[in-house]
mmCIF file of C-alpha atoms in Angstrom:
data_model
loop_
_atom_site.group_PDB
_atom_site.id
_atom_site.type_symbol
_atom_site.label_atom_id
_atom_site.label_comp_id
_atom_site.label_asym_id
_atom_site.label_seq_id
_atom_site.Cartn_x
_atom_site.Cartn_y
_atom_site.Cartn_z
ATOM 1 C CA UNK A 178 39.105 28.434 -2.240
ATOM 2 C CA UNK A 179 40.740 26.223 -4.762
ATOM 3 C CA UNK A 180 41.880 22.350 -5.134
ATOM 4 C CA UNK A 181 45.255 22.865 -3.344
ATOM 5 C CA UNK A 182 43.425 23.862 0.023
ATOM 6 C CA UNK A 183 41.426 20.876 -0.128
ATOM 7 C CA UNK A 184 44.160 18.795 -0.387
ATOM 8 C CA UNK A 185 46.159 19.942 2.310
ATOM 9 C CA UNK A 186 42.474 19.745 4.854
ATOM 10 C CA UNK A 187 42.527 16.117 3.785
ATOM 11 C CA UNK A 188 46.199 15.655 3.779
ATOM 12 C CA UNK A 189 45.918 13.826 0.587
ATOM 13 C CA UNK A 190 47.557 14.982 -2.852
ATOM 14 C CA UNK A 191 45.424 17.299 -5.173
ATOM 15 C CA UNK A 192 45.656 13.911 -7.765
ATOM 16 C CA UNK A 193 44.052 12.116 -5.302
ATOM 17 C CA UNK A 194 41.172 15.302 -4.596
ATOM 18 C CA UNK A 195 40.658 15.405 -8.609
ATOM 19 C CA UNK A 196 40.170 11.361 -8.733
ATOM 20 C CA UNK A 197 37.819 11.866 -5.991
ATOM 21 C CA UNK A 198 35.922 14.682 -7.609
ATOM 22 C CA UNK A 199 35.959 12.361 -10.744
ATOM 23 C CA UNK A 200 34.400 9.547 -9.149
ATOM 24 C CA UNK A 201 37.580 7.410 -10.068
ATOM 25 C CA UNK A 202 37.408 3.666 -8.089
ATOM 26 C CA UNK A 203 41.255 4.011 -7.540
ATOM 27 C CA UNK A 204 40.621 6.318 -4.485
ATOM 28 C CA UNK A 205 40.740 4.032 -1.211
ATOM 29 C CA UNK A 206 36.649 4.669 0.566
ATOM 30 C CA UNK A 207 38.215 6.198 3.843
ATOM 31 C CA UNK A 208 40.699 8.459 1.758
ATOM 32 C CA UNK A 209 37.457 9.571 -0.722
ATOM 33 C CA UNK A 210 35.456 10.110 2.515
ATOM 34 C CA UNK A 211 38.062 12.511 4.228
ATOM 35 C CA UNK A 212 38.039 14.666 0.791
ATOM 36 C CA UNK A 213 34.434 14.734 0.164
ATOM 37 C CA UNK A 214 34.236 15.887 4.054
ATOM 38 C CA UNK A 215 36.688 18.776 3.423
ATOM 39 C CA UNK A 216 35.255 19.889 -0.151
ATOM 40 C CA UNK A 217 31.770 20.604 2.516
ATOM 41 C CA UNK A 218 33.638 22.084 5.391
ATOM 42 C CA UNK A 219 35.476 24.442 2.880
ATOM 43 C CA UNK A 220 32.969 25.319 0.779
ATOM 44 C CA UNK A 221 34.369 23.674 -2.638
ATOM 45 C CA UNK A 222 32.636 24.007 -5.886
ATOM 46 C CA UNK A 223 35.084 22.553 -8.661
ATOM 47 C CA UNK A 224 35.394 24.727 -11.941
ATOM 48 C CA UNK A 225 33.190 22.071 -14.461
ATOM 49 C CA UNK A 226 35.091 23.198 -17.302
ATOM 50 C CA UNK A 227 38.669 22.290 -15.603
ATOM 51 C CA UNK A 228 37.516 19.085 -14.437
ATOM 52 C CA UNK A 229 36.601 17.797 -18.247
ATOM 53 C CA UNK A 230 39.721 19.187 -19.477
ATOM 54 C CA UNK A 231 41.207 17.359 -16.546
ATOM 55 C CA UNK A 232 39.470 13.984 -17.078
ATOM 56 C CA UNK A 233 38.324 14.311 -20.410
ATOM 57 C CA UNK A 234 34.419 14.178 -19.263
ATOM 58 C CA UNK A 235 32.475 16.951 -18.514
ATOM 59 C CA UNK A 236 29.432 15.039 -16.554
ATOM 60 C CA UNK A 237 27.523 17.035 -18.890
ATOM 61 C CA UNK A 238 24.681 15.329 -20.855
ATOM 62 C CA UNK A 239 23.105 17.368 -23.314
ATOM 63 C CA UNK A 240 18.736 16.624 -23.481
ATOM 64 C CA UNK A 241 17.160 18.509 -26.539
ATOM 65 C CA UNK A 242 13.397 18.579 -27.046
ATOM 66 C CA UNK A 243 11.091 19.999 -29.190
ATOM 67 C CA UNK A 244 9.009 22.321 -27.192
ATOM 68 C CA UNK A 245 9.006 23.731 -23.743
ATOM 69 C CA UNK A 246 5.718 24.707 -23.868
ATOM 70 C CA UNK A 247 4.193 21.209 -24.717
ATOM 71 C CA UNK A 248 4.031 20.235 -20.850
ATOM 72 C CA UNK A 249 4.911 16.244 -22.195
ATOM 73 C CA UNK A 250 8.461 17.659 -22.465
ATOM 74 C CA UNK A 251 8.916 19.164 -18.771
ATOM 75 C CA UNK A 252 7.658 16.548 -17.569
ATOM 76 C CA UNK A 253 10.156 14.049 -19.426
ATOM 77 C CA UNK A 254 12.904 16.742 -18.408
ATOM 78 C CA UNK A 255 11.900 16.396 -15.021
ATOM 79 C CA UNK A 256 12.450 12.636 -15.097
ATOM 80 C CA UNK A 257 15.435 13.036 -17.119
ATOM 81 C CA UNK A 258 17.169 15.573 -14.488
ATOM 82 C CA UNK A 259 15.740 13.474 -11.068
ATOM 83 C CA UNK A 260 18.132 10.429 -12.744
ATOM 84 C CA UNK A 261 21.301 13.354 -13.763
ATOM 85 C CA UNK A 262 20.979 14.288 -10.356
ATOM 86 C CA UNK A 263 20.578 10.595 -8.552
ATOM 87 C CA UNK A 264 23.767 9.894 -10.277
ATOM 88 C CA UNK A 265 26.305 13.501 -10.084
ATOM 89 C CA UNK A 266 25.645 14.320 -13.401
ATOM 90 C CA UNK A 267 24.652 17.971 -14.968
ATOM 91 C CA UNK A 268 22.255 18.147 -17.970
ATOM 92 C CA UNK A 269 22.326 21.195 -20.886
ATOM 93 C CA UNK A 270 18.947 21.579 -22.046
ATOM 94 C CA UNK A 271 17.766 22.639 -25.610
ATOM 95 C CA UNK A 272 14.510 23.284 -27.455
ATOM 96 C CA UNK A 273 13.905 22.936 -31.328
ATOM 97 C CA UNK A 274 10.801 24.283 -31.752
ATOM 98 C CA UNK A 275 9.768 21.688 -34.182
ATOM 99 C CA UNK A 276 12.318 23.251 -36.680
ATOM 100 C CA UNK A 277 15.282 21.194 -38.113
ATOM 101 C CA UNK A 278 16.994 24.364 -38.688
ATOM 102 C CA UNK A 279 17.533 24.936 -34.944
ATOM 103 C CA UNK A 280 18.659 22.032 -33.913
ATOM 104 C CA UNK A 281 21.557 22.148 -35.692
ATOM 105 C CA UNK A 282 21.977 25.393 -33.253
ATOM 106 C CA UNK A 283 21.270 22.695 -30.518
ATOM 107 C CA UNK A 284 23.484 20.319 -31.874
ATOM 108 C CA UNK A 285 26.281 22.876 -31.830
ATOM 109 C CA UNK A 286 25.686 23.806 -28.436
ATOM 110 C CA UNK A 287 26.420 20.483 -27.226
ATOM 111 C CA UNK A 288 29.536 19.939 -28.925
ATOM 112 C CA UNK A 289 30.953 23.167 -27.579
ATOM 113 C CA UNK A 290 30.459 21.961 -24.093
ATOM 114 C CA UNK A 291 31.890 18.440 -24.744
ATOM 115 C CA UNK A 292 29.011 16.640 -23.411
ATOM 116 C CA UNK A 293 30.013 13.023 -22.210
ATOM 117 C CA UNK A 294 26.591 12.293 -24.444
ATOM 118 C CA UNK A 295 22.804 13.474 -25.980
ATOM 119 C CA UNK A 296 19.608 12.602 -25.482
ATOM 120 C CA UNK A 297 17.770 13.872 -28.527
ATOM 121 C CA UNK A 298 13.895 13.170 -27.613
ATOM 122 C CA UNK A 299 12.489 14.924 -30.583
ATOM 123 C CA UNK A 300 11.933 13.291 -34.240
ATOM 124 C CA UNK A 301 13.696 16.448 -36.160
ATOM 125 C CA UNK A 302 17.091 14.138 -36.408
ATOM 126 C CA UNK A 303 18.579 13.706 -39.576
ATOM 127 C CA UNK A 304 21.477 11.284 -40.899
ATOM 128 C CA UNK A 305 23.954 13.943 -41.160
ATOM 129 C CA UNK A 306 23.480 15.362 -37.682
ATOM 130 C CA UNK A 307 24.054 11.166 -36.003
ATOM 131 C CA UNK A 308 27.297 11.024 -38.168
ATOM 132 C CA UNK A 309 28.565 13.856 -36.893
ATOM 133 C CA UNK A 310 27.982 12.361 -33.037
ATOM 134 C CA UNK A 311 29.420 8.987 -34.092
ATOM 135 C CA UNK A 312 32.507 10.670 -35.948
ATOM 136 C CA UNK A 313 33.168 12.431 -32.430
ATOM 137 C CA UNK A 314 32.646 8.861 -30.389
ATOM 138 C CA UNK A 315 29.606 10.896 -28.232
ATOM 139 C CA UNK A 316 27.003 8.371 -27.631
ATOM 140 C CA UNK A 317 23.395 9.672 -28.831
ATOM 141 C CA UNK A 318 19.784 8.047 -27.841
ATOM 142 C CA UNK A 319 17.090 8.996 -30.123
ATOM 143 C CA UNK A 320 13.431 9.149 -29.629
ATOM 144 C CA UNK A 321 11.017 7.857 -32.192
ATOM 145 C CA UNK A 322 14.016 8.152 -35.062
ATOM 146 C CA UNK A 323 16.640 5.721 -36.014
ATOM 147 C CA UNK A 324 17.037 1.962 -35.106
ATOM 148 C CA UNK A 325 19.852 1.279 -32.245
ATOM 149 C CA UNK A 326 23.167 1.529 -34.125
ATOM 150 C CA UNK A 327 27.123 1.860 -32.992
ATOM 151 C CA UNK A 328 26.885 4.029 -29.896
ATOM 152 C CA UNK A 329 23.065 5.524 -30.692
ATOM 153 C CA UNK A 330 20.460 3.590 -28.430
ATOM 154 C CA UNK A 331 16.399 3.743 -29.522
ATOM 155 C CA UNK A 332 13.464 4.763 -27.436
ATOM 156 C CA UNK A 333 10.858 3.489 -29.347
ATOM 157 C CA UNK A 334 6.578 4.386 -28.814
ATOM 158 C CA UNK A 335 4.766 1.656 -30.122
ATOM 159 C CA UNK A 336 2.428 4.129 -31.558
ATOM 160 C CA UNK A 337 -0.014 1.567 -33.358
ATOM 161 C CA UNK A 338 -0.837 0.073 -30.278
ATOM 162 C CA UNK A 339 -1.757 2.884 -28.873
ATOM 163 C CA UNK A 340 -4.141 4.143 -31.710
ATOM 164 C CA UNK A 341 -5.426 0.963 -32.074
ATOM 165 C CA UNK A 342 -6.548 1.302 -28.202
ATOM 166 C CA UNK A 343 -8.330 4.966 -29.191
ATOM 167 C CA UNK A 344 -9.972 3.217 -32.500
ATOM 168 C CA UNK A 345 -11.163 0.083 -30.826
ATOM 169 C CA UNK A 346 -12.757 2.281 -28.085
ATOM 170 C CA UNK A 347 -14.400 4.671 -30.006
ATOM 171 C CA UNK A 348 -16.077 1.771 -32.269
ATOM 172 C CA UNK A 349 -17.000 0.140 -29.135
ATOM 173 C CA UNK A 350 -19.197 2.947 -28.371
ATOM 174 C CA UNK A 351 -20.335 3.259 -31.527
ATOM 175 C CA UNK A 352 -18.863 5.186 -33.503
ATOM 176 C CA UNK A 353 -17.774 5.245 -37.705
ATOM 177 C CA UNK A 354 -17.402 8.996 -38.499
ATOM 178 C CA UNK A 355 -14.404 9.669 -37.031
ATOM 179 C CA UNK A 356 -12.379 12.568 -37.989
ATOM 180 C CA UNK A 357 -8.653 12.694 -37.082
ATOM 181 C CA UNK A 358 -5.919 15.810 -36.314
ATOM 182 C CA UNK A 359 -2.093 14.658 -36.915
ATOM 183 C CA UNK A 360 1.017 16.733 -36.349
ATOM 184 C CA UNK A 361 3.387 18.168 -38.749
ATOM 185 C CA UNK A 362 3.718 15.366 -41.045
ATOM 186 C CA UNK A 363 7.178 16.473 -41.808
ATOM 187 C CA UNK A 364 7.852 15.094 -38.533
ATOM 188 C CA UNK A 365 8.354 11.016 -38.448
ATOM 189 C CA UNK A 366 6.340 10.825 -35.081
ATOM 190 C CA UNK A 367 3.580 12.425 -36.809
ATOM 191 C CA UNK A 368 3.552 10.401 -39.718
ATOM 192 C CA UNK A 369 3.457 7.421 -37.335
ATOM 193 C CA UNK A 370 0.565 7.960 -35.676
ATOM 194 C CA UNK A 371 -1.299 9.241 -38.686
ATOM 195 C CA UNK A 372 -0.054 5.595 -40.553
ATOM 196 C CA UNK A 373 -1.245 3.663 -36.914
ATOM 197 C CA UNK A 374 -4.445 6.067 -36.995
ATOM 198 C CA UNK A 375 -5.178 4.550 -40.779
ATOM 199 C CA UNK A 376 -4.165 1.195 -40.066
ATOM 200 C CA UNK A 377 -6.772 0.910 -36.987
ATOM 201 C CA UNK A 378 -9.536 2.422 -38.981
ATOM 202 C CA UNK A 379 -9.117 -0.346 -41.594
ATOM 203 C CA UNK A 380 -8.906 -3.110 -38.674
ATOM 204 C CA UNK A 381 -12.182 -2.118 -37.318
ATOM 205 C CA UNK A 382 -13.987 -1.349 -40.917
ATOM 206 C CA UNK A 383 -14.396 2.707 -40.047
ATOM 207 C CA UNK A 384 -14.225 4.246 -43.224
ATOM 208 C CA UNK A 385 -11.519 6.354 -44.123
ATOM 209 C CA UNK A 386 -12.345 9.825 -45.632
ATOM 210 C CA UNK A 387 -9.570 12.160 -46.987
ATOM 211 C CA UNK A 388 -11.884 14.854 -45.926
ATOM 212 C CA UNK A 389 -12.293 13.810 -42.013
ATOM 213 C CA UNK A 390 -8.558 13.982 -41.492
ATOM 214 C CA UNK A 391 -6.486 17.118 -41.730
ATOM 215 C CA UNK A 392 -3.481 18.390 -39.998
ATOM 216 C CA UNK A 393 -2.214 20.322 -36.963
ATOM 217 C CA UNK A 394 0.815 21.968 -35.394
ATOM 218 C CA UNK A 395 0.953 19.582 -31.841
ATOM 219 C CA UNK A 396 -0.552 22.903 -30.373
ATOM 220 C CA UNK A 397 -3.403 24.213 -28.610
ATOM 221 C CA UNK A 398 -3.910 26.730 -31.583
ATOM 222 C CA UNK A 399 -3.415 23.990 -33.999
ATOM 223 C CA UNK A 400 -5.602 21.996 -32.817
ATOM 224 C CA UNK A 401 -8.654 24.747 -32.394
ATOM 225 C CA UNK A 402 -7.861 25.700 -36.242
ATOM 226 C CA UNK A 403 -7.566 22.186 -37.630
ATOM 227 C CA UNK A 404 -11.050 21.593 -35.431
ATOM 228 C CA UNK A 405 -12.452 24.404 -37.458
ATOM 229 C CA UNK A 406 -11.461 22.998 -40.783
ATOM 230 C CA UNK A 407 -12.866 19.657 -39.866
ATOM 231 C CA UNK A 408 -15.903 21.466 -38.727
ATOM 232 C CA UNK A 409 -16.740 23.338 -42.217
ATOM 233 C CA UNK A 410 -16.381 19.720 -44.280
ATOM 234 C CA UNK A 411 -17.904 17.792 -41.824
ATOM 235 C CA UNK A 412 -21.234 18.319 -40.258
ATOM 236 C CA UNK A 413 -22.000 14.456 -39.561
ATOM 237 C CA UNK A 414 -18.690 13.807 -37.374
ATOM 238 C CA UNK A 415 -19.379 11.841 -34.217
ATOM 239 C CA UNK A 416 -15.724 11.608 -32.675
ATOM 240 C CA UNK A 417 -12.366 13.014 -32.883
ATOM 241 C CA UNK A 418 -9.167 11.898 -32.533
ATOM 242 C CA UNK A 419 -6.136 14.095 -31.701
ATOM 243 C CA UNK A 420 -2.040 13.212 -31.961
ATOM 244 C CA UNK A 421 -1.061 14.543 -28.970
ATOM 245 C CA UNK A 422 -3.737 16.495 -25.862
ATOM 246 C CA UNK A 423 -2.892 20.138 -26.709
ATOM 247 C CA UNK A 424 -3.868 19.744 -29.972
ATOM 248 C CA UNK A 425 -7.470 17.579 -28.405
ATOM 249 C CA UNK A 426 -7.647 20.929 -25.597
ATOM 250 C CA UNK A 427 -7.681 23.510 -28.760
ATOM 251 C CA UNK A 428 -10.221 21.201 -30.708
ATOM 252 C CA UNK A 429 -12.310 20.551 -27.230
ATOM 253 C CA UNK A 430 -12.624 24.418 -27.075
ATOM 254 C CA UNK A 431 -13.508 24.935 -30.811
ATOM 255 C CA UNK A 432 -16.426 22.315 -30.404
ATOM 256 C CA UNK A 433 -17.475 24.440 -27.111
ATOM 257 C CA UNK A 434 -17.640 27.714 -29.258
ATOM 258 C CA UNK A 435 -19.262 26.314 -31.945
ATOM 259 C CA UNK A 436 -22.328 25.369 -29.742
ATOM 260 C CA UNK A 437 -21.487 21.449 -29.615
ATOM 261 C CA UNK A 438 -20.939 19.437 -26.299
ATOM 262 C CA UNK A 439 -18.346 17.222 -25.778
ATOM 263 C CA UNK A 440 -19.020 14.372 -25.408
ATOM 264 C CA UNK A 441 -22.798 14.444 -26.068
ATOM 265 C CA UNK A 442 -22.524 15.408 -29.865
ATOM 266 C CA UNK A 443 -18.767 14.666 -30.162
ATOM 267 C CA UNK A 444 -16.203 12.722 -28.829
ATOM 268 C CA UNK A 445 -12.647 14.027 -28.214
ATOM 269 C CA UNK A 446 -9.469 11.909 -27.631
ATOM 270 C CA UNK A 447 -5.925 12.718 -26.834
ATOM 271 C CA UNK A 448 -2.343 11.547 -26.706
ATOM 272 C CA UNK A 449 0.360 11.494 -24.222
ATOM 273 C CA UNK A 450 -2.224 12.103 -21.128
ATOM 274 C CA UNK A 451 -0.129 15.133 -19.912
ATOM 275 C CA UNK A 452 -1.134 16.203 -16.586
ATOM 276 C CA UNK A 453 -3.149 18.729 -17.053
ATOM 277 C CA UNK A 454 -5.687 16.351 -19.577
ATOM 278 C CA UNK A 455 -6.806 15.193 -16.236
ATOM 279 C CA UNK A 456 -8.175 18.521 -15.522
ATOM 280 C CA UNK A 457 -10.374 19.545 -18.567
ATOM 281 C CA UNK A 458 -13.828 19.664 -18.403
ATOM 282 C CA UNK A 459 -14.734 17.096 -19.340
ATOM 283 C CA UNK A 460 -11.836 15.010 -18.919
ATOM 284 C CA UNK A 461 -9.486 13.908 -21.523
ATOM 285 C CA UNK A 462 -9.542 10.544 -22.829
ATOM 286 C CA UNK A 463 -6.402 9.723 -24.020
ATOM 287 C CA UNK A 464 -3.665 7.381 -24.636
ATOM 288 C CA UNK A 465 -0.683 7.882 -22.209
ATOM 289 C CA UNK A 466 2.852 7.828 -23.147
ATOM 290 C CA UNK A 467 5.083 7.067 -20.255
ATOM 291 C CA UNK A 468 7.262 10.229 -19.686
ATOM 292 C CA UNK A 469 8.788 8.677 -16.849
ATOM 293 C CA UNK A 470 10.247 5.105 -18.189
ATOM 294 C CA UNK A 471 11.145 6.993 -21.726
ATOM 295 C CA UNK A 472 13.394 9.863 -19.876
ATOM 296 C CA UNK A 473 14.932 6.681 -17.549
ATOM 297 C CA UNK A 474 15.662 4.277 -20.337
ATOM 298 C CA UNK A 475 17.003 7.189 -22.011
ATOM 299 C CA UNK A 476 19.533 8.407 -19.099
ATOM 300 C CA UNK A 477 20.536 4.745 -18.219
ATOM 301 C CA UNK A 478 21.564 4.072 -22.072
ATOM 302 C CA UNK A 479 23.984 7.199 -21.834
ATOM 303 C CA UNK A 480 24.914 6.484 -18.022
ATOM 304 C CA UNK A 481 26.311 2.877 -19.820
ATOM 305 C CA UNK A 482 28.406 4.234 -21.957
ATOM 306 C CA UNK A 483 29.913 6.959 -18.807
ATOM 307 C CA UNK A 484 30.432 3.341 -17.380
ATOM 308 C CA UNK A 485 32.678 1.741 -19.729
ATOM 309 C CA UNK A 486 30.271 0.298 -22.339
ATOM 310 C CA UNK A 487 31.900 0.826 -26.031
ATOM 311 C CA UNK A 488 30.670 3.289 -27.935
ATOM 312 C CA UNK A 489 31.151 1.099 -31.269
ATOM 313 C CA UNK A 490 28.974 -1.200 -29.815
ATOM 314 C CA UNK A 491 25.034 -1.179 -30.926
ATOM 315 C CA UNK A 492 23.049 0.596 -28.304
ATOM 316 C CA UNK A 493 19.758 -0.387 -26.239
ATOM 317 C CA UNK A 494 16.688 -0.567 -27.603
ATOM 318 C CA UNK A 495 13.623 0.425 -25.518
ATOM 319 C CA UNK A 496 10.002 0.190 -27.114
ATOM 320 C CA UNK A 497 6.959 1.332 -25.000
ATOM 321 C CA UNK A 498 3.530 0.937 -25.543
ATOM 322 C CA UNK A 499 1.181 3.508 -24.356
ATOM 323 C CA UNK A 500 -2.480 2.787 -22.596
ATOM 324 C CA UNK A 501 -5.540 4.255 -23.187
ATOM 325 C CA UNK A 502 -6.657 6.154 -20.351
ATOM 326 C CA UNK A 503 -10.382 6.822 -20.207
ATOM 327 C CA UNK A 504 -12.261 10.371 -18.838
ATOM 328 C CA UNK A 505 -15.114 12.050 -19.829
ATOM 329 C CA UNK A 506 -14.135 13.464 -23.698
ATOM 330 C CA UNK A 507 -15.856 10.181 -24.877
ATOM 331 C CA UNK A 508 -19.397 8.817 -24.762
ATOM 332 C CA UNK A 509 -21.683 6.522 -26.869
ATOM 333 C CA UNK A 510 -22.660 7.535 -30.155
ATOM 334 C CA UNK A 511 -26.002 9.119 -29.145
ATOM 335 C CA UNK A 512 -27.184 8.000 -32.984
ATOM 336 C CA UNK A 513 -26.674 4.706 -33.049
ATOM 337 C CA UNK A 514 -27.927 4.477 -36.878
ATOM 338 C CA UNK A 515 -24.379 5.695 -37.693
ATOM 339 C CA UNK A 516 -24.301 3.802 -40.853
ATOM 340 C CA UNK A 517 -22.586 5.495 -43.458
ATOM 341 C CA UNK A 518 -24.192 6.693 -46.463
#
């Protein structure tokens, strides 16, 4: 079954089945109908890869992340792929793995399958990566990176806010020995919330103690062995707080083997409130990052420039503040003479 037998069920010209295909606005309604009808009744898949050499688009957009097995990212995949499919496009999905390294292998990947555009939702991106994009005209949208620039729109997480919401709760209960577990703080994200984590802390007079903070991988593993670090420096720590909930899930379980309830003797909270935070035991507490409007502001800044917008035009920008979400990870301070020493 090809392109030619189409045409002639339609009794249209194969130009006019490949405009159709192409979603081209030249193609009279009744004429598009009467193709779209045969391509069904024939059994029509077009060949992708004919079609972009055709049209010069593939309806490809390429989505990289940074780990499959952080369930924040399938669920921003999920929401990413819903809007692809809403609107007749195909997405080419790639994982870093937290390492720079590979995603210039992602990077790579795209480019041989001419996407019409990237998503890159992970903070490994580096300047020489975007110049390459914006040499090749292929409009980008970065997560948690770069400003908007020529043909790059910004999805931005107002990260201070949302540590600011954990802090503020946390001394509302009564707590001032906090300890806290970042991410990779080669990774800008990480450094953000670690900065924002600070910054709060100084707002609401906790003290800061290089010896209550330490650092994790954005894993469950990372977060049990970071937990066990903070565990052998600190004996007095009341409350926790984690970058993202795998890491708080790996410290929650480290504080169960070590004899220590949660939240009775200390208080654990998260970020991103992936699904399954709602399902601990206790309950997370944790500040959730909205996979759903990031993965749509991201799709609809690429879907622009499918549309006509110019690519040497400064893209979108999108900022997003997260909201504490409250569970049972976090109690009052059962001592409230938490003064420190």
């Amino acid at each position: 079954m090809n392109i030619t037998a189409v045409a002639r069920k339609a009794r249209v010209s194969t130009a006019t089945v490949s405009r159709t295909i192409n979603g081209s606005s030249s193609v009279q309604a009744g004429t598009a109908e009467r193709v779209r009808k045969a391509i069904a009744e024939l059994g029509f898949h077009p060949d992708i890869n004919a079609r972009a050499l055709g049209s010069g688009r593939s309806s490809l957009y390429g989505l990289i992340i940074s780990d499959i097995t952080n369930p924040f990212f399938p669920e921003l995949v999920k929401a990413f792929e819903d809007a692809a499919v809403a609107h007749h496009k195909e997405v080419l999905i790639a994982n870093t793995g937290y390492d720079p390294k590979r995603l210039d292998i992602c990077v790579k990947r795209m480019l041989q399958r001419k996407v019409d555009g990237v998503a890159i939702m992970t903070s490994e991106m580096d300047d020489a990566l975007l110049d390459v994009f914006q040499k090749r005209k292929i409009p980008l949208v970065l997560l948690d990176a770069h400003p908007a620039s020529p043909g790059v729109s910004s999805v931005r997480i107002d990260h201070s806010a949302g540590m600011l919401q954990a802090v503020q709760h946390l001394a509302e209960l009564g707590h001032t020995r906090i300890g806290f577990i970042s991410g990779p703080l080669n990774l800008p994200s990480a450094r953000e919330r670690h900065t924002a984590f600070q910054a709060a802390c100084k707002q609401f007079r906790i003290r800061l103690m290089p010896r209550r903070m330490t650092q994790g991988d954005h894993r469950v593993d990372g977060g049990y062995k970071a937990m066990q670090q903070l565990l052998q420096t600190n004996t007095d720590l009341t409350a926790v707080v984690c970058s993202n909930d795998l890491t708080a899930i790996g410290a929650m379980e480290m504080l169960f083997e070590s004899g220590l309830r949660v939240p009775e003797d200390i208080s654990v909270v998260g970020s991103d409130d992936i699904l399954l935070s709602a399902y601990t035991r206790p309950g997370l507490t944790t500040v959730n990052v909205p996979r759903e409007d990031l993965a749509g502001a991201a799709f609809r800044s690429l879907l622009s420039y499918t549309l006509g917008a110019d690519v040497n035009v400064v893209g979108q920008e999108h900022i997003f503040t997260p909201k504490l979400v409250c569970r049972g990870s976090t109690a009052a301070n059962a001592s409230r003479s938490d003064e420190e020493p």
